[in-house]
Amino acid sequence: MPVTIVIGAQWGDEGKGKIVDYLAQKSDICIRFNGGDNAGHTVGEFKLHLVPCGIFNSKTVCIIGNGVAINPNNLIGEIEHLENRGISVSSKNLRISTRAHLIMPWHIILDGFQEEERGQGKIGTTKKGIGPVFSDKIGRFGFRMEDLILERNKLESKLKELYERARTILSKVYNYHGEDMDYGLIIQDLLRYQSRLFPYITATEPIIWKALDKGKHILMEGAQGTLLDPDFGTYPQTTSSLCTTNGALQGSGVSWKDITEVIGVVKVYTTRVCEKIHPFPTEMPQNMGDILREQAGEYGATTGRSRRIGWLDIPRLKYVARINGFTALVVTRIDNLGVLPSVKICYQDAKDGRPKYIKMPAGWKTDLTDCLTFSDLPGDAQKYLKKVEKLIGVPISIISVGPERNQIIVR
Ligand code: IMP
């Protein structure tokens, strides 16, 4: 009953998509357990926001778990995009939990207003409705996949109740009377989502448990990263769904007893998509960040915003490893880091507890695709990785050396 959980160890964008795609080759089931279409996983030419990355492996059953908030229109768009490019998506390889919440039009409108309301304290959300949908979930005002498949009159009565409440808030608090809250259009859209998504919606936990009982291999794909978790991240500049190992269990119905491996994905430098005023202690000088951003294309997969770039932050990574119980690390983007002549790592001095930097030579070639083993890597890249592994205290089991599935070193 092996279950492997893949968790982002920083503020998201660590390169989890490619790793999940790689690991999915040996997985019977691939579960996405958190987030919504605020996430963007890049796998080759595809940018996935909701469909688990395991979809590229024809034998893997992909599950969108109860912990995910789904924008149904975008999910349908993503399914069609995949199908148009020859990736088959059917109820055989994609299942959606009846317990997953839908992002409704009002969640997206509210996300915009709430950001404005925060003024200087703006989070810089992706404006996908994430904060409002998870607030409604916890507040018990949510609309779930199980509601979408109700017969028409029951669906309408559930919708009306939630719609009226949202309309009152939007009109009374935010003076919003726009056409995105047109009831006729909303019900029309919901009926379209119902007919399109109906085949995929099911109770997903029994599928997972049955597979576990048969000894099948399950891969769990986290979106965002631990530092965006609303409990253990840099609150309030976080997202609203659970991004840790605990979130994986809560967002899927898998029990802790079934976990065999928790893999933390670490990018060899740090990136963060947030407003400039928010603290980012290891941020690089701008000229270096700019070089790395261009080399590695560090722009948000969902919003296109440029990512802030910093050195590796070991104290935070140790904390993240502890919170999640990492059993191994996957390290990404070692190729890109070579564009800088030298690099720094932030660590905590054992004597005085203060953050300090170690400077190390870099400047290796940025095309490492001919490296098939650890010893093929340039000497300075090997030294850097060994140092990181020692400082975090968790073994590095996989090193990604390029964007393609096979550009990987397994140690
Ligand atoms: P929200 O999840 O849209 O509410 O955004 C909250 C914060 O999380 C913002 O700073 C976003 O930029 C960040 N965020 C959300 N999803 C991702 C992601 O997949 N990668 C990186 N940052 C993200």
CSV table of C-alpha atoms and ligand atoms in Angstrom, one decimal:
chain,number,residue,atom,x,y,z
A,1,MET,CA,0.0,0.0,0.0
A,2,PRO,CA,2.6,2.5,-0.9
A,3,VAL,CA,1.5,6.2,-0.8
A,4,THR,CA,3.9,8.9,-2.0
A,5,ILE,CA,3.1,12.5,-1.2
A,6,VAL,CA,4.7,15.3,-3.1
A,7,ILE,CA,4.8,18.6,-1.3
A,8,GLY,CA,6.2,22.0,-2.3
A,9,ALA,CA,8.8,23.1,0.2
A,10,GLN,CA,8.8,26.8,-0.5
A,11,TRP,CA,6.2,29.3,-1.7
A,12,GLY,CA,5.0,27.2,-4.6
A,13,ASP,CA,6.5,27.0,-8.2
A,14,GLU,CA,9.2,24.5,-7.1
A,15,GLY,CA,8.7,22.4,-10.2
A,16,LYS,CA,6.3,19.8,-8.7
A,17,GLY,CA,4.4,19.3,-12.0
A,18,LYS,CA,7.4,17.7,-13.8
A,19,ILE,CA,8.2,15.5,-10.8
A,20,VAL,CA,4.7,14.3,-10.4
A,21,ASP,CA,4.5,13.6,-14.1
A,22,TYR,CA,7.7,11.5,-13.7
A,23,LEU,CA,6.6,9.6,-10.6
A,24,ALA,CA,3.1,9.1,-12.1
A,25,GLN,CA,4.7,6.7,-14.6
A,26,LYS,CA,4.8,4.1,-11.8
A,27,SER,CA,1.5,5.1,-10.1
A,28,ASP,CA,-1.9,3.6,-10.4
A,29,ILE,CA,-3.6,6.6,-8.9
A,30,CYS,CA,-2.7,10.2,-8.8
A,31,ILE,CA,-4.6,12.5,-6.4
A,32,ARG,CA,-4.7,16.3,-6.4
A,33,PHE,CA,-5.6,17.2,-2.8
A,34,ASN,CA,-5.6,21.0,-2.4
A,35,GLY,CA,-5.8,24.4,-4.1
A,36,GLY,CA,-7.7,25.3,-7.1
A,37,ASP,CA,-6.9,26.9,-10.4
A,38,ASN,CA,-4.6,29.3,-8.6
A,39,ALA,CA,-2.0,26.6,-9.1
A,40,GLY,CA,-0.2,26.1,-12.3
A,41,HIS,CA,1.8,23.0,-13.0
A,42,THR,CA,3.9,23.0,-16.1
A,43,VAL,CA,4.5,19.7,-17.7
A,44,GLY,CA,6.3,20.0,-21.1
A,45,GLU,CA,4.1,22.2,-23.3
A,46,PHE,CA,1.0,21.9,-21.0
A,47,LYS,CA,0.1,24.2,-18.1
A,48,LEU,CA,-2.3,22.3,-15.9
A,49,HIS,CA,-4.3,24.1,-13.2
A,50,LEU,CA,-6.8,21.5,-11.9
A,51,VAL,CA,-6.3,18.1,-13.7
A,52,PRO,CA,-3.6,16.0,-11.9
A,53,CYS,CA,-0.3,15.8,-13.7
A,54,GLY,CA,-0.8,12.0,-13.8
A,55,ILE,CA,-3.2,12.5,-16.8
A,56,PHE,CA,-0.2,12.1,-19.2
A,57,ASN,CA,0.2,8.5,-18.1
A,58,SER,CA,-2.6,6.6,-19.8
A,59,LYS,CA,-2.7,3.9,-17.1
A,60,THR,CA,-3.0,6.3,-14.1
A,61,VAL,CA,-6.4,7.1,-12.7
A,62,CYS,CA,-6.4,10.8,-11.7
A,63,ILE,CA,-8.5,12.0,-8.8
A,64,ILE,CA,-9.4,15.6,-7.9
A,65,GLY,CA,-9.9,15.2,-4.2
A,66,ASN,CA,-12.3,16.8,-1.7
A,67,GLY,CA,-9.6,19.4,-0.7
A,68,VAL,CA,-9.6,21.1,-4.1
A,69,ALA,CA,-11.9,24.0,-5.0
A,70,ILE,CA,-13.0,23.7,-8.6
A,71,ASN,CA,-13.8,26.4,-11.1
A,72,PRO,CA,-16.0,24.2,-13.3
A,73,ASN,CA,-15.7,26.3,-16.4
A,74,ASN,CA,-11.9,26.2,-16.2
A,75,LEU,CA,-11.9,22.5,-15.5
A,76,ILE,CA,-14.0,21.8,-18.6
A,77,GLY,CA,-11.7,24.1,-20.6
A,78,GLU,CA,-8.7,22.2,-19.4
A,79,ILE,CA,-10.2,18.8,-20.2
A,80,GLU,CA,-11.1,20.0,-23.7
A,81,HIS,CA,-7.6,21.4,-24.2
A,82,LEU,CA,-6.1,18.1,-23.3
A,83,GLU,CA,-8.5,16.1,-25.5
A,84,ASN,CA,-7.8,18.4,-28.5
A,85,ARG,CA,-4.2,17.6,-28.2
A,86,GLY,CA,-4.7,13.9,-28.1
A,87,ILE,CA,-4.7,13.2,-24.3
A,88,SER,CA,-7.7,11.1,-23.6
A,89,VAL,CA,-9.7,12.2,-20.6
A,90,SER,CA,-12.7,10.1,-19.6
A,91,SER,CA,-14.4,8.8,-16.5
A,92,LYS,CA,-11.9,6.0,-16.7
A,93,ASN,CA,-8.9,8.2,-15.9
A,94,LEU,CA,-10.4,11.3,-14.2
A,95,ARG,CA,-12.7,11.2,-11.1
A,96,ILE,CA,-13.9,14.2,-9.1
A,97,SER,CA,-14.8,14.0,-5.5
A,98,THR,CA,-18.5,14.7,-4.6
A,99,ARG,CA,-17.2,16.6,-1.7
A,100,ALA,CA,-15.0,19.1,-3.7
A,101,HIS,CA,-16.4,22.7,-3.6
A,102,LEU,CA,-17.2,24.7,-6.7
A,103,ILE,CA,-15.9,28.2,-7.1
A,104,MET,CA,-19.0,30.2,-7.8
A,105,PRO,CA,-19.1,33.5,-9.7
A,106,TRP,CA,-19.5,35.4,-6.4
A,107,HIS,CA,-16.3,34.0,-5.0
A,108,ILE,CA,-14.3,35.5,-7.9
A,109,ILE,CA,-16.0,38.9,-7.5
A,110,LEU,CA,-15.5,38.9,-3.7
A,111,ASP,CA,-11.8,38.0,-4.2
A,112,GLY,CA,-11.4,41.2,-6.1
A,113,PHE,CA,-13.2,43.4,-3.6
A,114,GLN,CA,-11.5,41.8,-0.6
A,115,GLU,CA,-8.1,42.5,-2.1
A,116,GLU,CA,-9.0,46.2,-2.6
A,117,GLU,CA,-10.3,46.3,0.9
A,118,ARG,CA,-6.9,45.2,2.2
A,119,GLY,CA,-5.3,48.3,0.7
A,120,GLN,CA,-1.6,48.3,1.7
A,121,GLY,CA,-2.0,44.9,3.2
A,122,LYS,CA,-3.0,43.4,-0.2
A,123,ILE,CA,-2.0,39.7,-0.5
A,124,GLY,CA,-1.6,39.7,-4.3
A,125,THR,CA,-4.0,36.8,-4.7
A,126,THR,CA,-4.5,35.2,-8.1
A,127,LYS,CA,-8.1,36.5,-8.1
A,128,LYS,CA,-9.5,33.0,-8.7
A,129,GLY,CA,-11.9,33.1,-5.8
A,130,ILE,CA,-9.7,31.0,-3.5
A,131,GLY,CA,-10.1,32.9,-0.2
A,132,PRO,CA,-13.9,33.3,-0.6
A,133,VAL,CA,-14.5,29.7,-1.6
A,134,PHE,CA,-12.6,28.2,1.3
A,135,SER,CA,-14.2,30.7,3.7
A,136,ASP,CA,-17.6,29.5,2.5
A,137,LYS,CA,-16.5,25.9,2.9
A,138,ILE,CA,-15.5,26.4,6.5
A,139,GLY,CA,-18.5,28.7,7.1
A,140,ARG,CA,-20.8,26.0,5.6
A,141,PHE,CA,-22.1,28.1,2.8
A,142,GLY,CA,-20.4,26.1,0.1
A,143,PHE,CA,-21.7,24.5,-3.1
A,144,ARG,CA,-20.2,21.0,-3.7
A,145,MET,CA,-19.9,18.7,-6.6
A,146,GLU,CA,-22.6,16.5,-5.0
A,147,ASP,CA,-25.0,19.6,-5.3
A,148,LEU,CA,-24.2,20.0,-8.9
A,149,ILE,CA,-25.5,16.5,-9.7
A,150,LEU,CA,-28.8,17.0,-7.9
A,151,GLU,CA,-32.0,16.9,-10.0
A,152,ARG,CA,-33.0,20.3,-11.3
A,153,ASN,CA,-35.4,21.5,-8.6
A,154,LYS,CA,-33.1,20.5,-5.7
A,155,LEU,CA,-30.1,22.1,-7.5
A,156,GLU,CA,-32.1,25.3,-8.0
A,157,SER,CA,-33.2,25.5,-4.4
A,158,LYS,CA,-29.6,25.0,-3.1
A,159,LEU,CA,-28.4,27.5,-5.6
A,160,LYS,CA,-31.0,30.1,-4.7
A,161,GLU,CA,-30.2,30.0,-1.0
A,162,LEU,CA,-26.5,30.6,-1.6
A,163,TYR,CA,-27.1,33.0,-4.5
A,164,GLU,CA,-29.4,35.3,-2.4
A,165,ARG,CA,-26.9,35.4,0.4
A,166,ALA,CA,-24.0,36.3,-1.9
A,167,ARG,CA,-26.1,38.9,-3.7
A,168,THR,CA,-27.0,40.6,-0.5
A,169,ILE,CA,-23.3,40.7,0.6
A,170,LEU,CA,-22.2,42.0,-2.8
A,171,SER,CA,-24.8,44.6,-3.1
A,172,LYS,CA,-25.0,45.8,0.5
A,173,VAL,CA,-21.3,45.7,1.4
A,174,TYR,CA,-19.6,46.3,-1.9
A,175,ASN,CA,-22.4,48.0,-3.9
A,176,TYR,CA,-22.0,45.5,-6.7
A,177,HIS,CA,-24.9,44.9,-9.1
A,178,GLY,CA,-23.0,43.7,-12.1
A,179,GLU,CA,-24.0,41.1,-14.7
A,180,ASP,CA,-21.7,38.4,-13.3
A,181,MET,CA,-24.5,37.9,-10.7
A,182,ASP,CA,-27.3,37.4,-13.2
A,183,TYR,CA,-29.2,34.4,-11.8
A,184,GLY,CA,-30.5,33.3,-15.2
A,185,LEU,CA,-26.9,33.1,-16.6
A,186,ILE,CA,-25.6,31.3,-13.5
A,187,ILE,CA,-28.2,28.5,-13.6
A,188,GLN,CA,-27.7,28.1,-17.3
A,189,ASP,CA,-24.0,27.7,-16.7
A,190,LEU,CA,-24.5,25.3,-13.9
A,191,LEU,CA,-26.7,23.1,-16.0
A,192,ARG,CA,-24.0,23.0,-18.7
A,193,TYR,CA,-21.4,22.1,-16.0
A,194,GLN,CA,-23.7,19.4,-14.7
A,195,SER,CA,-24.0,17.7,-18.1
A,196,ARG,CA,-20.3,18.0,-18.9
A,197,LEU,CA,-18.9,17.0,-15.5
A,198,PHE,CA,-21.5,14.4,-14.4
A,199,PRO,CA,-19.6,11.3,-15.6
A,200,TYR,CA,-16.5,12.3,-13.5
A,201,ILE,CA,-18.2,13.0,-10.2
A,202,THR,CA,-18.2,10.2,-7.7
A,203,ALA,CA,-17.3,9.3,-4.1
A,204,THR,CA,-13.6,9.0,-4.5
A,205,GLU,CA,-12.5,7.7,-1.1
A,206,PRO,CA,-13.8,4.1,-1.8
A,207,ILE,CA,-11.8,4.1,-5.0
A,208,ILE,CA,-8.7,5.1,-3.1
A,209,TRP,CA,-9.2,2.6,-0.3
A,210,LYS,CA,-9.9,-0.3,-2.7
A,211,ALA,CA,-6.7,0.5,-4.6
A,212,LEU,CA,-4.8,0.6,-1.3
A,213,ASP,CA,-6.3,-2.8,-0.2
A,214,LYS,CA,-5.0,-4.2,-3.5
A,215,GLY,CA,-1.5,-2.9,-2.9
A,216,LYS,CA,-1.7,-0.3,-5.7
A,217,HIS,CA,0.7,2.7,-5.7
A,218,ILE,CA,-0.8,6.1,-5.0
A,219,LEU,CA,0.8,9.4,-5.7
A,220,MET,CA,-0.5,12.6,-4.1
A,221,GLU,CA,0.2,15.8,-5.8
A,222,GLY,CA,0.3,19.0,-3.7
A,223,ALA,CA,-0.4,22.4,-5.2
A,224,GLN,CA,1.3,25.6,-3.9
A,225,GLY,CA,3.9,25.1,-1.2
A,226,THR,CA,4.2,24.8,2.6
A,227,LEU,CA,5.0,28.5,3.1
A,228,LEU,CA,1.7,29.3,1.5
A,229,ASP,CA,-0.2,27.1,4.0
A,230,PRO,CA,-2.7,29.1,6.1
A,231,ASP,CA,-1.5,27.6,9.3
A,232,PHE,CA,2.3,27.0,8.8
A,233,GLY,CA,3.0,29.5,6.1
A,234,THR,CA,3.8,33.2,6.1
A,235,TYR,CA,0.2,34.2,7.2
A,236,PRO,CA,-1.6,36.3,6.1
A,237,GLN,CA,0.3,36.2,2.8
A,238,THR,CA,-0.7,32.7,2.2
A,239,THR,CA,-3.3,30.8,0.2
A,240,SER,CA,-6.5,29.4,1.9
A,241,SER,CA,-6.2,25.6,1.4
A,242,LEU,CA,-3.9,23.2,3.2
A,243,CYS,CA,-0.5,22.7,1.6
A,244,THR,CA,1.2,20.3,4.0
A,245,THR,CA,1.3,16.5,4.5
A,246,ASN,CA,-1.7,16.9,6.8
A,247,GLY,CA,-3.5,18.7,4.0
A,248,ALA,CA,-2.8,15.7,1.7
A,249,LEU,CA,-4.7,13.4,4.1
A,250,GLN,CA,-7.5,15.9,4.8
A,251,GLY,CA,-7.9,16.7,1.1
A,252,SER,CA,-8.2,13.1,0.0
A,253,GLY,CA,-9.4,10.6,2.6
A,254,VAL,CA,-6.1,8.7,2.8
A,255,SER,CA,-5.1,7.8,6.3
A,256,TRP,CA,-1.6,8.5,7.9
A,257,LYS,CA,-1.2,4.7,8.2
A,258,ASP,CA,-1.0,4.4,4.5
A,259,ILE,CA,1.8,6.9,3.9
A,260,THR,CA,5.2,5.5,2.9
A,261,GLU,CA,7.0,8.5,1.5
A,262,VAL,CA,6.8,12.3,1.8
A,263,ILE,CA,8.9,14.0,-0.9
A,264,GLY,CA,9.7,17.7,-0.5
A,265,VAL,CA,10.3,19.5,-3.8
A,266,VAL,CA,12.9,22.2,-3.3
A,267,LYS,CA,14.0,24.6,-6.0
A,268,VAL,CA,17.7,25.4,-5.6
A,269,TYR,CA,16.9,29.0,-5.1
A,270,THR,CA,13.7,30.6,-3.7
A,271,THR,CA,10.9,32.4,-5.5
A,272,ARG,CA,7.9,34.1,-4.2
A,273,VAL,CA,4.9,35.8,-6.0
A,274,CYS,CA,3.8,38.6,-3.7
A,275,GLU,CA,3.8,42.3,-3.3
A,276,LYS,CA,7.2,44.0,-2.9
A,277,ILE,CA,6.3,45.2,0.7
A,278,HIS,CA,6.1,41.6,2.0
A,279,PRO,CA,9.2,40.3,3.7
A,280,PHE,CA,11.5,38.1,1.8
A,281,PRO,CA,14.6,37.9,3.9
A,282,THR,CA,16.9,36.0,1.5
A,283,GLU,CA,15.9,38.1,-1.6
A,284,MET,CA,18.8,38.5,-4.1
A,285,PRO,CA,20.1,41.8,-5.3
A,286,GLN,CA,18.0,42.8,-8.2
A,287,ASN,CA,20.6,42.5,-10.9
A,288,MET,CA,21.2,38.8,-10.0
A,289,GLY,CA,17.5,38.1,-9.6
A,290,ASP,CA,16.9,39.5,-13.0
A,291,ILE,CA,19.6,37.3,-14.6
A,292,LEU,CA,18.1,34.2,-13.0
A,293,ARG,CA,14.5,35.2,-13.8
A,294,GLU,CA,15.3,35.5,-17.5
A,295,GLN,CA,17.3,32.3,-17.6
A,296,ALA,CA,14.7,30.2,-15.8
A,297,GLY,CA,11.6,32.0,-17.0
A,298,GLU,CA,10.4,32.8,-13.5
A,299,TYR,CA,7.0,34.2,-14.3
A,300,GLY,CA,3.8,33.0,-12.6
A,301,ALA,CA,2.2,30.0,-14.5
A,302,THR,CA,-1.3,31.3,-13.6
A,303,THR,CA,-0.9,35.1,-13.6
A,304,GLY,CA,2.2,35.7,-15.6
A,305,ARG,CA,3.5,38.0,-12.8
A,306,SER,CA,7.3,38.1,-12.3
A,307,ARG,CA,8.5,36.2,-9.3
A,308,ARG,CA,10.8,37.6,-6.7
A,309,ILE,CA,14.0,35.6,-6.4
A,310,GLY,CA,16.1,34.8,-3.4
A,311,TRP,CA,18.9,32.5,-2.1
A,312,LEU,CA,18.0,29.2,-0.5
A,313,ASP,CA,16.7,29.7,3.0
A,314,ILE,CA,17.9,26.7,5.1
A,315,PRO,CA,16.3,27.6,8.4
A,316,ARG,CA,12.9,27.8,6.7
A,317,LEU,CA,13.5,24.5,4.8
A,318,LYS,CA,14.4,22.7,8.0
A,319,TYR,CA,11.2,23.9,9.5
A,320,VAL,CA,9.2,22.8,6.4
A,321,ALA,CA,10.9,19.4,6.5
A,322,ARG,CA,9.9,19.0,10.1
A,323,ILE,CA,6.3,20.1,9.6
A,324,ASN,CA,5.8,17.7,6.7
A,325,GLY,CA,8.0,14.8,7.8
A,326,PHE,CA,10.0,14.7,4.5
A,327,THR,CA,11.6,11.4,3.9
A,328,ALA,CA,13.4,12.6,0.8
A,329,LEU,CA,14.0,15.7,-1.3
A,330,VAL,CA,13.7,16.4,-5.0
A,331,VAL,CA,15.8,19.3,-6.1
A,332,THR,CA,14.9,21.3,-9.2
A,333,ARG,CA,16.5,24.0,-11.4
A,334,ILE,CA,20.1,23.2,-10.7
A,335,ASP,CA,20.8,23.8,-14.4
A,336,ASN,CA,19.5,27.4,-14.2
A,337,LEU,CA,21.4,28.3,-11.1
A,338,GLY,CA,24.7,27.9,-13.0
A,339,VAL,CA,24.0,31.2,-14.8
A,340,LEU,CA,25.3,33.0,-11.7
A,341,PRO,CA,29.1,33.0,-11.1
A,342,SER,CA,28.7,32.4,-7.4
A,343,VAL,CA,25.7,31.7,-5.1
A,344,LYS,CA,24.8,32.0,-1.5
A,345,ILE,CA,23.0,29.8,1.0
A,346,CYS,CA,21.3,31.3,4.1
A,347,TYR,CA,21.8,29.1,7.2
A,348,GLN,CA,21.4,29.6,11.0
A,349,ASP,CA,24.7,29.9,12.9
A,350,ALA,CA,24.8,27.2,15.6
A,351,LYS,CA,26.6,29.4,18.1
A,352,ASP,CA,24.6,32.6,18.0
A,353,GLY,CA,21.4,31.5,16.2
A,354,ARG,CA,21.7,34.3,13.7
A,355,PRO,CA,21.1,33.9,9.9
A,356,LYS,CA,24.4,33.8,8.0
A,357,TYR,CA,25.4,33.2,4.4
A,358,ILE,CA,27.8,30.7,2.9
A,359,LYS,CA,29.2,31.8,-0.5
A,360,MET,CA,29.9,29.0,-3.0
A,361,PRO,CA,31.2,29.0,-6.6
A,362,ALA,CA,28.7,28.4,-9.3
A,363,GLY,CA,29.0,29.4,-13.0
A,364,TRP,CA,28.4,25.9,-14.4
A,365,LYS,CA,26.8,25.4,-17.8
A,366,THR,CA,23.1,25.8,-17.8
A,367,ASP,CA,22.5,22.8,-20.1
A,368,LEU,CA,23.0,19.8,-17.9
A,369,THR,CA,20.8,17.5,-20.0
A,370,ASP,CA,23.8,15.2,-20.8
A,371,CYS,CA,24.2,14.5,-17.0
A,372,LEU,CA,22.8,11.1,-16.3
A,373,THR,CA,24.3,10.5,-12.9
A,374,PHE,CA,25.2,12.6,-9.9
A,375,SER,CA,28.9,12.3,-10.7
A,376,ASP,CA,28.2,13.7,-14.3
A,377,LEU,CA,27.2,17.0,-12.7
A,378,PRO,CA,29.8,19.8,-12.7
A,379,GLY,CA,31.9,19.6,-9.5
A,380,ASP,CA,30.6,22.9,-8.1
A,381,ALA,CA,27.0,21.8,-8.6
A,382,GLN,CA,27.7,18.6,-6.8
A,383,LYS,CA,29.3,20.5,-3.9
A,384,TYR,CA,26.3,22.8,-3.7
A,385,LEU,CA,23.8,20.0,-3.6
A,386,LYS,CA,25.8,18.1,-1.0
A,387,LYS,CA,25.9,21.2,1.2
A,388,VAL,CA,22.2,21.7,0.9
A,389,GLU,CA,21.5,18.1,1.7
A,390,LYS,CA,23.7,18.2,4.8
A,391,LEU,CA,22.2,21.5,6.0
A,392,ILE,CA,18.6,20.4,5.6
A,393,GLY,CA,19.3,17.0,7.0
A,394,VAL,CA,17.1,15.1,4.5
A,395,PRO,CA,18.6,13.0,1.6
A,396,ILE,CA,18.2,14.3,-2.0
A,397,SER,CA,16.8,11.4,-4.0
A,398,ILE,CA,16.1,13.1,-7.4
A,399,ILE,CA,17.7,16.0,-9.2
A,400,SER,CA,16.0,17.6,-12.1
A,401,VAL,CA,18.4,18.9,-14.7
A,402,GLY,CA,16.0,20.2,-17.4
A,403,PRO,CA,12.3,20.6,-18.3
A,404,GLU,CA,11.7,17.3,-19.9
A,405,ARG,CA,10.4,14.2,-18.1
A,406,ASN,CA,13.6,12.2,-18.7
A,407,GLN,CA,15.9,15.0,-17.7
A,408,ILE,CA,16.3,13.7,-14.2
A,409,ILE,CA,19.0,12.1,-12.1
A,410,VAL,CA,17.8,9.4,-9.7
A,411,ARG,CA,20.4,8.8,-6.9
B,1,IMP,P1,-4.7,32.9,-3.7
B,1,IMP,O1,-4.3,31.5,-3.5
B,1,IMP,O2,-5.1,33.2,-5.1
B,1,IMP,O3,-5.6,33.4,-2.7
B,1,IMP,O4,-3.3,33.8,-3.5
B,1,IMP,C1,-2.7,33.9,-2.2
B,1,IMP,C2,-1.2,34.0,-2.3
B,1,IMP,O5,-0.7,32.7,-2.7
B,1,IMP,C3,-0.7,35.0,-3.4
B,1,IMP,O6,0.5,35.5,-2.9
B,1,IMP,C4,-0.5,34.1,-4.6
B,1,IMP,O7,0.5,34.6,-5.5
B,1,IMP,C5,0.1,32.8,-3.9
B,1,IMP,N1,-0.2,31.6,-4.7
B,1,IMP,C6,-1.3,30.9,-4.9
B,1,IMP,N2,-1.1,29.9,-5.7
B,1,IMP,C7,0.2,29.9,-6.0
B,1,IMP,C8,1.0,29.0,-6.8
B,1,IMP,O8,0.6,28.0,-7.3
B,1,IMP,N3,2.3,29.3,-6.9
B,1,IMP,C9,2.8,30.4,-6.3
B,1,IMP,N4,2.1,31.3,-5.5
B,1,IMP,C10,0.8,31.0,-5.4
